[in-house]
Amino acid sequence: MIKKEMIAMLLAGGQGSRLGVLTAKMAKPAVSFGGKYRIIDFPLSNCINSGVDTVGVLTQYRPLRLNSHIGIGIPWDLDRNFGGVTVLPPYEKSANSEWYTGTANAIYQNMEYMENYNPDYVLILSGDHIYKMDYETMLDFHKSSGADATIAVMPVPIEEASRFGIMITDENKRIVDFEEKPEHPRSNLASMGIYIFSWKVLKEALIKNKDQAGLDFGKHIIPYCKEKGQFLYAYEFDGYWKDVGTLTSYWEANMELIDIVPEFNLYEEYWKIYTASDVQPPQYLGPESAIERSIVGEGCEIDGKVYNSVIGPGVKIGKDTVVSHSIIMNQTEIGNGCNIEKAIIAEKVKIGNGVTLGAFEEKENETKPGIYCEGLCTIGERSVIPDNVKVGKNTMISGETTAEDYPSGVLDSGRTLDKAGD
Amino acid sequence: MRAIGIILAGGSSSRMQDLSKRRAVCAMPVAGFYRSIDFALSNMTNSHIQTVAVFTQYNAGSLNTHLSSSKWWDFGRKQGGLYVFTPAVKASGNLWYRGTADAIAQNLDFLRSCHEPYVIITSGDCVYKMDYGKLLEYHIQKQADITVVCKDMPASIDTERFGTIRMNEESRIEEFEEKPVVSKSNTISCGIYVIRRRQLIELIERAEEEERYDFVRDILVRYKDMKRIYGYKIKEYWSNIASVEDYYRTNMDFLRPEIRHYFFREYPGIYTKVTDLPPAKYNVGVSVRNGLISSGCIINGTIEDSVIFKGAFIGNNCYIKNSIILNDVYIGDNSHIENCIVESHGTIQANSYYKEENGIKVVVENNERYVL
């Protein structure tokens, strides 16, 4: 019989629509981060580093990139004879086939998977945060406090607390109350969306609430447990934890990595972050290149100048091109004589010669002002940008564009140019 | 594939000076992140050879560590696998490998237990890409007993380290000189051979009876008129790294765009053990001109015409020129390093000055390291 003390269920099915065009073709956990990683690498690496070797990854929205990235889990040592990583998409049933309608509903639909491992505890994770955390210490806390469910929380500045789910605890960290995005928060402990449940408690709660539409942990399961009088505890985490749910927070989190001693340090030996990389060779900096305050992934060929940027693996940057305050993802090629400022350029983009990104005065974006903002110029994956065009701020470009798409060679600030289709 | 592979990875080399003190030549880091044996291993796997034996002896630990898992080269399968053979105590006695032929002789059971009809033998200290399938086709088409891969070298080459070959117009080898002081030919053997497995077993058994232990001298040279031994000339890049000068030059070759393109971007690739290092980081005050930088490096100084291997730290205001900095080296602030190879895990104290005027200096510094 197989027995695992704790297994993890990683929710990776969401689109993450606030990341705009970055998640047009892939789920948010598959988005590149920090010069060589993808967002899901952080929870997966945390799992294996914490000794959790059985992980179910729940996928739903555009799972291809995620599937091929995870494979059989080799990069994270999650290729196991017993356990390991399993990708769990929604599936057809004899009656009532349905998509995953909510976080807890997705877990409920994979009851069989969990039962196979006969666990004592189940760890629920989401695939959209950047952090290093030892789930084993959280489990120790869960056991020693005698909790039925433990929620990881993080102290946030009280003025920002109204953006989060807030936990109110007593002096023993037992949760006495909680509120979702309260106007007047009574505590600054924000839920991180990380839960440890004792298996019996979780199973009972899921079965009891299975008919609830859009069954969700925060909205239904946790309130249900509290009403039943079960022991809910808050586990306080004080390390680095970053939500990269919006384009601006995604850009900021990347930029934080280039500080001399970044708050989130990837260079520590003892808590490695693993990833599947298809590019291995070293990077080359040409005789006329210049580079400062940047991190650069494997196999890049840089002949231009790079400042304050995060460059992914296999990127080519041509001569006399200046890149600053930008994120450039895997295998994008940028021609000669370009000027790129504050841009997020997704994977496998081709940019011609003499292109300017991030020009002109700032204007509000015409289609999604809440997403394409703060002066960022965002280019979707596999886009093509022709020679000698000028692109403004708060812009979005996706798909193969040609010179005709840029009247007199210009795409003004605030414009959206989407030729990718679905 | 109709062949198994043998990689001869036993040797040390006095020409490597201090660099081979710690490791076998085949475990030498190359081009920023590979190890020398990766080229032979990747060629094997890219040619669909599934069963590969590595014979190693000198400082075998270094190679064993690198080969601790065979999955990076896609071995470790039910069909085939990667086998590392070091000398062992046997009923017949406990002997070191007395030569390349002896290494094979001591592991003849492995050869006997395979069923593939051919054997590809290569050395593990060469940097090259090759489709052994094409080589095997040539071997069969020529009805050769043994095929030797060879390459024309510039006339200036020091033949004392190589075997030189002269072929007739049908590519049959007429002359084979091992490590001649002065050679009549500048076509050298690349140390890559094809031979039928049964033939190899026979020849090795005979050599063993006669107490002859070297594959080149006692088989190739000795049998060259009796057996049909052919040459297979290659024009592609091939470089042996087993001397400090050649090691330095081979690494510096990777600063040339066509070499990088050939090895890094052209299909099929070369694979190595994954080390999961973060991206390279460049802080304020950096200048890199014509430099190859590997992941995990933190760069604060100036680098010109150099190759920096994985996980190196270059301090503020350093100046590195025409040098090779191996894995995990720490270089303190204000240091000047020119025309050097800095041995891996070394720690160079701040304000050091190393400059070699003639040739290349191997720097081995094991100072204590105070870092975060």
Tab-separated table of N, CA, C and O in Angstrom, chain B residues 36-134:
chain	number	residue	atom	x	y	z
B	36	SER	N	34.398	17.901	-20.628
B	36	SER	CA	34.919	17.362	-21.874
B	36	SER	C	34.179	16.106	-22.341
B	36	SER	O	33.863	15.950	-23.511
B	37	ILE	N	33.858	15.227	-21.422
B	37	ILE	CA	33.238	13.964	-21.824
B	37	ILE	C	31.820	14.150	-22.375
B	37	ILE	O	31.290	13.293	-23.068
B	38	ASP	N	31.211	15.307	-22.101
B	38	ASP	CA	29.856	15.561	-22.607
B	38	ASP	C	29.784	15.466	-24.125
B	38	ASP	O	28.753	15.090	-24.676
B	39	PHE	N	30.867	15.843	-24.792
B	39	PHE	CA	30.834	15.829	-26.252
B	39	PHE	C	30.719	14.399	-26.767
B	39	PHE	O	29.881	14.106	-27.617
B	40	ALA	N	31.551	13.510	-26.235
B	40	ALA	CA	31.470	12.108	-26.654
B	40	ALA	C	30.118	11.513	-26.269
B	40	ALA	O	29.464	10.843	-27.076
B	41	LEU	N	29.672	11.798	-25.052
B	41	LEU	CA	28.392	11.231	-24.588
B	41	LEU	C	27.234	11.732	-25.439
B	41	LEU	O	26.342	10.978	-25.814
B	42	SER	N	27.234	13.041	-25.746
B	42	SER	CA	26.141	13.597	-26.537
B	42	SER	C	26.173	13.063	-27.957
B	42	SER	O	25.128	12.770	-28.539
B	43	ASN	N	27.369	12.914	-28.522
B	43	ASN	CA	27.467	12.334	-29.857
B	43	ASN	C	26.896	10.928	-29.866
B	43	ASN	O	26.220	10.531	-30.806
B	44	MET	N	27.172	10.183	-28.816
B	44	MET	CA	26.637	8.820	-28.718
B	44	MET	C	25.113	8.862	-28.721
B	44	MET	O	24.466	8.175	-29.502
B	45	THR	N	24.562	9.677	-27.844
B	45	THR	CA	23.103	9.659	-27.707
B	45	THR	C	22.459	10.251	-28.962
B	45	THR	O	21.427	9.776	-29.431
B	46	ASN	N	23.084	11.265	-29.560
B	46	ASN	CA	22.535	11.842	-30.789
B	46	ASN	C	22.637	10.885	-31.971
B	46	ASN	O	21.902	11.013	-32.939
B	47	SER	N	23.558	9.923	-31.892
B	47	SER	CA	23.667	8.918	-32.949
B	47	SER	C	22.841	7.681	-32.616
B	47	SER	O	22.988	6.649	-33.256
B	48	HIS	N	22.013	7.790	-31.588
B	48	HIS	CA	21.123	6.702	-31.159
B	48	HIS	C	21.874	5.473	-30.688
B	48	HIS	O	21.410	4.348	-30.863
B	49	ILE	N	23.054	5.666	-30.145
B	49	ILE	CA	23.752	4.554	-29.499
B	49	ILE	C	23.231	4.483	-28.073
B	49	ILE	O	23.281	5.473	-27.344
B	50	GLN	N	22.694	3.334	-27.691
B	50	GLN	CA	21.998	3.267	-26.409
B	50	GLN	C	22.833	2.673	-25.289
B	50	GLN	O	22.527	2.855	-24.124
B	51	THR	N	23.852	1.918	-25.660
B	51	THR	CA	24.685	1.279	-24.644
B	51	THR	C	26.084	1.860	-24.726
B	51	THR	O	26.726	1.759	-25.767
B	52	VAL	N	26.532	2.487	-23.656
B	52	VAL	CA	27.827	3.150	-23.674
B	52	VAL	C	28.606	2.764	-22.421
B	52	VAL	O	28.072	2.822	-21.309
B	53	ALA	N	29.859	2.383	-22.626
B	53	ALA	CA	30.727	2.081	-21.497
B	53	ALA	C	31.799	3.161	-21.397
B	53	ALA	O	32.344	3.576	-22.415
B	54	VAL	N	32.059	3.623	-20.187
B	54	VAL	CA	33.121	4.592	-19.956
B	54	VAL	C	34.198	3.902	-19.127
B	54	VAL	O	33.911	3.384	-18.049
B	55	PHE	N	35.416	3.849	-19.666
B	55	PHE	CA	36.523	3.256	-18.909
B	55	PHE	C	37.322	4.377	-18.276
B	55	PHE	O	37.842	5.250	-18.965
B	56	THR	N	37.397	4.373	-16.969
B	56	THR	CA	38.065	5.461	-16.280
B	56	THR	C	38.920	4.924	-15.152
B	56	THR	O	38.642	3.868	-14.600
B	57	GLN	N	39.965	5.624	-14.841
B	57	GLN	CA	40.904	5.117	-13.848
B	57	GLN	C	41.521	6.247	-13.024
B	57	GLN	O	41.360	6.306	-11.822
B	58	TYR	N	42.164	7.190	-13.705
B	58	TYR	CA	42.877	8.249	-12.990
B	58	TYR	C	41.873	9.250	-12.415
B	58	TYR	O	41.028	9.777	-13.138
B	59	ASN	N	41.940	9.518	-11.145
B	59	ASN	CA	41.015	10.452	-10.488
B	59	ASN	C	39.566	10.191	-10.883
B	59	ASN	O	38.832	11.097	-11.263
B	60	ALA	N	39.166	8.940	-10.806
B	60	ALA	CA	37.866	8.557	-11.340
B	60	ALA	C	36.710	9.267	-10.641
B	60	ALA	O	35.630	9.413	-11.195
B	61	GLY	N	36.958	9.732	-9.432
B	61	GLY	CA	35.885	10.364	-8.664
B	61	GLY	C	35.247	11.528	-9.389
B	61	GLY	O	34.024	11.675	-9.417
B	62	SER	N	36.090	12.363	-10.020
B	62	SER	CA	35.577	13.532	-10.707
B	62	SER	C	34.582	13.152	-11.793
B	62	SER	O	33.537	13.772	-11.961
B	63	LEU	N	34.928	12.089	-12.501
B	63	LEU	CA	34.054	11.669	-13.583
B	63	LEU	C	32.802	10.992	-13.035
B	63	LEU	O	31.695	11.206	-13.529
B	64	ASN	N	33.001	10.191	-11.983
B	64	ASN	CA	31.851	9.530	-11.375
B	64	ASN	C	30.820	10.532	-10.885
B	64	ASN	O	29.621	10.324	-11.015
B	65	THR	N	31.297	11.625	-10.314
B	65	THR	CA	30.369	12.640	-9.823
B	65	THR	C	29.575	13.210	-10.983
B	65	THR	O	28.368	13.402	-10.900
B	66	HIS	N	30.287	13.490	-12.064
B	66	HIS	CA	29.619	14.081	-13.218
B	66	HIS	C	28.608	13.112	-13.824
B	66	HIS	O	27.554	13.513	-14.317
B	67	LEU	N	28.921	11.816	-13.777
B	67	LEU	CA	28.046	10.827	-14.396
B	67	LEU	C	27.101	10.192	-13.384
B	67	LEU	O	26.569	9.113	-13.623
B	68	SER	N	26.897	10.864	-12.238
B	68	SER	CA	26.093	10.258	-11.172
B	68	SER	C	24.691	9.904	-11.647
B	68	SER	O	24.079	8.983	-11.154
B	69	SER	N	24.181	10.647	-12.579
B	69	SER	CA	22.921	10.246	-13.189
B	69	SER	C	23.116	10.290	-14.690
B	69	SER	O	23.757	11.200	-15.208
B	70	SER	N	22.590	9.305	-15.384
B	70	SER	CA	22.824	9.273	-16.829
B	70	SER	C	21.673	9.904	-17.586
B	70	SER	O	21.656	9.912	-18.798
B	71	LYS	N	20.693	10.456	-16.858
B	71	LYS	CA	19.507	10.925	-17.574
B	71	LYS	C	19.762	12.171	-18.398
B	71	LYS	O	19.055	12.422	-19.355
B	72	TRP	N	20.797	12.935	-18.056
B	72	TRP	CA	21.027	14.180	-18.806
B	72	TRP	C	21.416	13.893	-20.240
B	72	TRP	O	21.286	14.734	-21.103
B	73	TRP	N	21.956	12.718	-20.486
B	73	TRP	CA	22.317	12.359	-21.864
B	73	TRP	C	21.306	11.368	-22.428
B	73	TRP	O	21.553	10.745	-23.450
B	74	ASP	N	20.222	11.205	-21.702
B	74	ASP	CA	19.161	10.313	-22.142
B	74	ASP	C	19.564	8.844	-22.137
B	74	ASP	O	19.042	8.058	-22.905
B	75	PHE	N	20.510	8.481	-21.296
B	75	PHE	CA	20.759	7.058	-21.084
B	75	PHE	C	19.898	6.621	-19.901
B	75	PHE	O	18.957	7.310	-19.550
B	76	GLY	N	20.258	5.537	-19.275
B	76	GLY	CA	19.447	5.083	-18.148
B	76	GLY	C	18.118	4.542	-18.616
B	76	GLY	O	17.059	4.907	-18.134
B	77	ARG	N	18.162	3.703	-19.616
B	77	ARG	CA	16.953	3.115	-20.193
B	77	ARG	C	16.938	1.622	-19.913
B	77	ARG	O	17.954	1.032	-19.560
B	78	LYS	N	15.777	1.000	-20.137
B	78	LYS	CA	15.739	-0.456	-20.049
B	78	LYS	C	16.567	-1.051	-21.167
B	78	LYS	O	17.228	-2.067	-20.994
B	79	GLN	N	16.494	-0.426	-22.352
B	79	GLN	CA	17.320	-0.899	-23.458
B	79	GLN	C	18.619	-0.106	-23.450
B	79	GLN	O	18.620	1.056	-23.814
B	80	GLY	N	19.664	-0.734	-23.003
B	80	GLY	CA	20.955	-0.052	-22.972
B	80	GLY	C	21.184	0.660	-21.660
B	80	GLY	O	20.541	0.365	-20.656
B	81	GLY	N	22.115	1.598	-21.654
B	81	GLY	CA	22.435	2.308	-20.433
B	81	GLY	C	23.857	2.825	-20.479
B	81	GLY	O	24.577	2.593	-21.460
B	82	LEU	N	24.233	3.530	-19.429
B	82	LEU	CA	25.584	4.075	-19.337
B	82	LEU	C	26.316	3.315	-18.236
B	82	LEU	O	25.844	3.257	-17.097
B	83	TYR	N	27.448	2.709	-18.583
B	83	TYR	CA	28.187	1.899	-17.620
B	83	TYR	C	29.554	2.515	-17.391
B	83	TYR	O	30.260	2.801	-18.351
B	84	VAL	N	29.908	2.727	-16.142
B	84	VAL	CA	31.228	3.262	-15.831
B	84	VAL	C	32.060	2.120	-15.260
B	84	VAL	O	31.679	1.517	-14.254
B	85	PHE	N	33.161	1.805	-15.937
B	85	PHE	CA	34.013	0.706	-15.488
B	85	PHE	C	35.329	1.254	-14.950
B	85	PHE	O	36.104	1.843	-15.686
B	86	THR	N	35.558	1.060	-13.677
B	86	THR	CA	36.855	1.386	-13.089
B	86	THR	C	37.547	0.057	-12.781
B	86	THR	O	36.879	-0.964	-12.661
B	87	PRO	N	38.869	0.055	-12.643
B	87	PRO	CA	39.561	-1.196	-12.341
B	87	PRO	C	39.032	-1.776	-11.026
B	87	PRO	O	38.698	-1.025	-10.110
B	88	ALA	N	38.939	-3.085	-10.962
B	88	ALA	CA	38.389	-3.703	-9.766
B	88	ALA	C	39.227	-4.910	-9.385
B	88	ALA	O	40.008	-5.408	-10.178
B	89	VAL	N	39.031	-5.338	-8.157
B	89	VAL	CA	39.696	-6.574	-7.729
B	89	VAL	C	38.953	-7.738	-8.362
B	89	VAL	O	37.733	-7.815	-8.290
B	90	LYS	N	39.677	-8.600	-9.013
B	90	LYS	CA	39.028	-9.738	-9.677
B	90	LYS	C	39.721	-11.031	-9.236
B	90	LYS	O	40.801	-10.991	-8.643
B	91	ALA	N	39.079	-12.153	-9.543
B	91	ALA	CA	39.674	-13.452	-9.205
B	91	ALA	C	41.040	-13.592	-9.845
B	91	ALA	O	41.968	-14.151	-9.271
B	92	SER	N	41.152	-13.018	-11.068
B	92	SER	CA	42.410	-13.157	-11.797
B	92	SER	C	43.495	-12.194	-11.301
B	92	SER	O	44.586	-12.169	-11.833
B	93	GLY	N	43.174	-11.425	-10.290
B	93	GLY	CA	44.178	-10.480	-9.788
B	93	GLY	C	43.598	-9.078	-9.769
B	93	GLY	O	42.518	-8.840	-10.281
B	94	ASN	N	44.300	-8.176	-9.117
B	94	ASN	CA	43.810	-6.806	-9.101
B	94	ASN	C	44.839	-5.888	-9.727
B	94	ASN	O	45.826	-5.543	-9.116
B	95	LEU	N	44.570	-5.548	-10.960
B	95	LEU	CA	45.503	-4.752	-11.722
B	95	LEU	C	44.840	-3.448	-12.139
B	95	LEU	O	43.644	-3.405	-12.386
B	96	TRP	N	45.647	-2.411	-12.216
B	96	TRP	CA	45.158	-1.201	-12.878
B	96	TRP	C	45.065	-1.467	-14.361
B	96	TRP	O	45.620	-2.438	-14.858
B	97	TYR	N	44.394	-0.567	-15.061
B	97	TYR	CA	44.408	-0.689	-16.517
B	97	TYR	C	45.805	-0.309	-16.975
B	97	TYR	O	46.274	0.787	-16.726
B	98	ARG	N	46.451	-1.231	-17.677
B	98	ARG	CA	47.824	-0.967	-18.091
B	98	ARG	C	47.888	-0.262	-19.445
B	98	ARG	O	48.952	0.012	-19.961
B	99	GLY	N	46.735	-0.024	-20.021
B	99	GLY	CA	46.690	0.658	-21.313
B	99	GLY	C	45.274	0.601	-21.826
B	99	GLY	O	44.394	-0.003	-21.189
B	100	THR	N	45.019	1.213	-22.967
B	100	THR	CA	43.654	1.266	-23.485
B	100	THR	C	43.140	-0.118	-23.839
B	100	THR	O	41.991	-0.458	-23.547
B	101	ALA	N	44.015	-0.935	-24.454
B	101	ALA	CA	43.562	-2.281	-24.825
B	101	ALA	C	43.308	-3.110	-23.573
B	101	ALA	O	42.372	-3.912	-23.517
B	102	ASP	N	44.138	-2.893	-22.571
B	102	ASP	CA	43.966	-3.629	-21.325
B	102	ASP	C	42.654	-3.254	-20.638
B	102	ASP	O	41.990	-4.099	-20.042
B	103	ALA	N	42.298	-1.975	-20.713
B	103	ALA	CA	41.027	-1.541	-20.119
B	103	ALA	C	39.872	-2.305	-20.758
B	103	ALA	O	38.953	-2.766	-20.073
B	104	ILE	N	39.935	-2.454	-22.074
B	104	ILE	CA	38.880	-3.208	-22.763
B	104	ILE	C	38.979	-4.684	-22.381
B	104	ILE	O	37.978	-5.336	-22.097
B	105	ALA	N	40.216	-5.194	-22.328
B	105	ALA	CA	40.410	-6.607	-22.017
B	105	ALA	C	39.839	-6.963	-20.650
B	105	ALA	O	39.211	-8.001	-20.479
B	106	GLN	N	40.050	-6.070	-19.682
B	106	GLN	CA	39.559	-6.371	-18.335
B	106	GLN	C	38.047	-6.323	-18.242
B	106	GLN	O	37.463	-6.707	-17.249
B	107	ASN	N	37.410	-5.809	-19.279
B	107	ASN	CA	35.954	-5.746	-19.266
B	107	ASN	C	35.363	-6.449	-20.484
B	107	ASN	O	34.321	-6.068	-20.990
B	108	LEU	N	36.051	-7.483	-20.922
B	108	LEU	CA	35.587	-8.179	-22.126
B	108	LEU	C	34.193	-8.781	-21.962
B	108	LEU	O	33.440	-8.883	-22.918
B	109	ASP	N	33.864	-9.143	-20.740
B	109	ASP	CA	32.542	-9.728	-20.516
B	109	ASP	C	31.433	-8.785	-20.942
B	109	ASP	O	30.406	-9.204	-21.448
B	110	PHE	N	31.697	-7.506	-20.726
B	110	PHE	CA	30.706	-6.515	-21.153
B	110	PHE	C	30.529	-6.580	-22.665
B	110	PHE	O	29.422	-6.614	-23.182
B	111	LEU	N	31.646	-6.633	-23.382
B	111	LEU	CA	31.581	-6.697	-24.846
B	111	LEU	C	30.902	-7.976	-25.305
B	111	LEU	O	30.122	-7.987	-26.247
B	112	ARG	N	31.210	-9.051	-24.597
B	112	ARG	CA	30.629	-10.337	-24.997
B	112	ARG	C	29.131	-10.366	-24.776
B	112	ARG	O	28.396	-10.998	-25.513
B	113	SER	N	28.683	-9.665	-23.747
B	113	SER	CA	27.260	-9.759	-23.403
B	113	SER	C	26.387	-8.892	-24.300
B	113	SER	O	25.175	-8.999	-24.282
B	114	CYS	N	26.980	-8.000	-25.083
B	114	CYS	CA	26.169	-7.162	-25.974
B	114	CYS	C	25.801	-7.964	-27.215
B	114	CYS	O	26.389	-9.003	-27.500
B	115	HIS	N	24.841	-7.466	-27.951
B	115	HIS	CA	24.471	-8.179	-29.173
B	115	HIS	C	24.677	-7.325	-30.420
B	115	HIS	O	24.602	-7.821	-31.530
B	116	GLU	N	24.965	-6.009	-30.228
B	116	GLU	CA	25.162	-5.147	-31.395
B	116	GLU	C	26.429	-5.578	-32.141
B	116	GLU	O	27.424	-5.922	-31.522
B	117	PRO	N	26.406	-5.536	-33.465
B	117	PRO	CA	27.560	-6.050	-34.217
B	117	PRO	C	28.783	-5.139	-34.221
B	117	PRO	O	29.886	-5.615	-34.499
B	118	TYR	N	28.620	-3.836	-33.942
B	118	TYR	CA	29.769	-2.937	-34.062
B	118	TYR	C	30.072	-2.211	-32.748
B	118	TYR	O	29.215	-2.098	-31.867
B	119	VAL	N	31.278	-1.693	-32.680
B	119	VAL	CA	31.681	-0.904	-31.519
B	119	VAL	C	32.258	0.419	-32.018
B	119	VAL	O	33.078	0.419	-32.950
B	120	ILE	N	31.815	1.524	-31.437
B	120	ILE	CA	32.433	2.825	-31.697
B	120	ILE	C	33.308	3.137	-30.483
B	120	ILE	O	32.808	3.158	-29.360
B	121	ILE	N	34.579	3.375	-30.726
B	121	ILE	CA	35.482	3.715	-29.615
B	121	ILE	C	35.883	5.169	-29.775
B	121	ILE	O	36.249	5.593	-30.877
B	122	THR	N	35.797	5.940	-28.712
B	122	THR	CA	36.237	7.332	-28.802
B	122	THR	C	36.931	7.717	-27.507
B	122	THR	O	36.724	7.090	-26.471
B	123	SER	N	37.733	8.741	-27.574
B	123	SER	CA	38.324	9.219	-26.331
B	123	SER	C	37.435	10.331	-25.779
B	123	SER	O	36.682	10.954	-26.520
B	124	GLY	N	37.532	10.543	-24.497
B	124	GLY	CA	36.625	11.492	-23.853
B	124	GLY	C	37.221	12.872	-23.681
B	124	GLY	O	36.626	13.718	-23.004
B	125	ASP	N	38.374	13.125	-24.286
B	125	ASP	CA	38.985	14.442	-24.065
B	125	ASP	C	39.027	15.282	-25.332
B	125	ASP	O	39.897	16.106	-25.508
B	126	CYS	N	38.057	15.048	-26.224
B	126	CYS	CA	38.019	15.819	-27.463
B	126	CYS	C	36.700	16.567	-27.582
B	126	CYS	O	35.662	16.091	-27.156
B	127	VAL	N	36.792	17.757	-28.173
B	127	VAL	CA	35.616	18.596	-28.370
B	127	VAL	C	35.219	18.496	-29.831
B	127	VAL	O	35.951	18.955	-30.706
B	128	TYR	N	34.107	17.864	-30.104
B	128	TYR	CA	33.655	17.701	-31.493
B	128	TYR	C	32.217	17.233	-31.508
B	128	TYR	O	31.664	16.835	-30.489
B	129	LYS	N	31.632	17.339	-32.696
B	129	LYS	CA	30.294	16.829	-32.926
B	129	LYS	C	30.387	15.840	-34.061
B	129	LYS	O	31.018	16.127	-35.076
B	130	MET	N	29.807	14.679	-33.916
B	130	MET	CA	29.881	13.720	-35.008
B	130	MET	C	28.703	12.770	-34.989
B	130	MET	O	28.251	12.330	-33.933
B	131	ASP	N	28.195	12.472	-36.187
B	131	ASP	CA	27.165	11.453	-36.326
B	131	ASP	C	27.858	10.124	-36.582
B	131	ASP	O	28.359	9.877	-37.675
B	132	TYR	N	27.915	9.289	-35.556
B	132	TYR	CA	28.603	8.005	-35.699
B	132	TYR	C	27.873	7.098	-36.688
B	132	TYR	O	28.454	6.151	-37.200
B	133	GLY	N	26.608	7.373	-36.942
B	133	GLY	CA	25.865	6.593	-37.924
B	133	GLY	C	26.518	6.686	-39.293
B	133	GLY	O	26.676	5.694	-40.008
B	134	LYS	N	26.886	7.922	-39.674
B	134	LYS	CA	27.531	8.125	-40.980
B	134	LYS	C	28.892	7.426	-41.015
B	134	LYS	O	29.281	6.852	-42.026
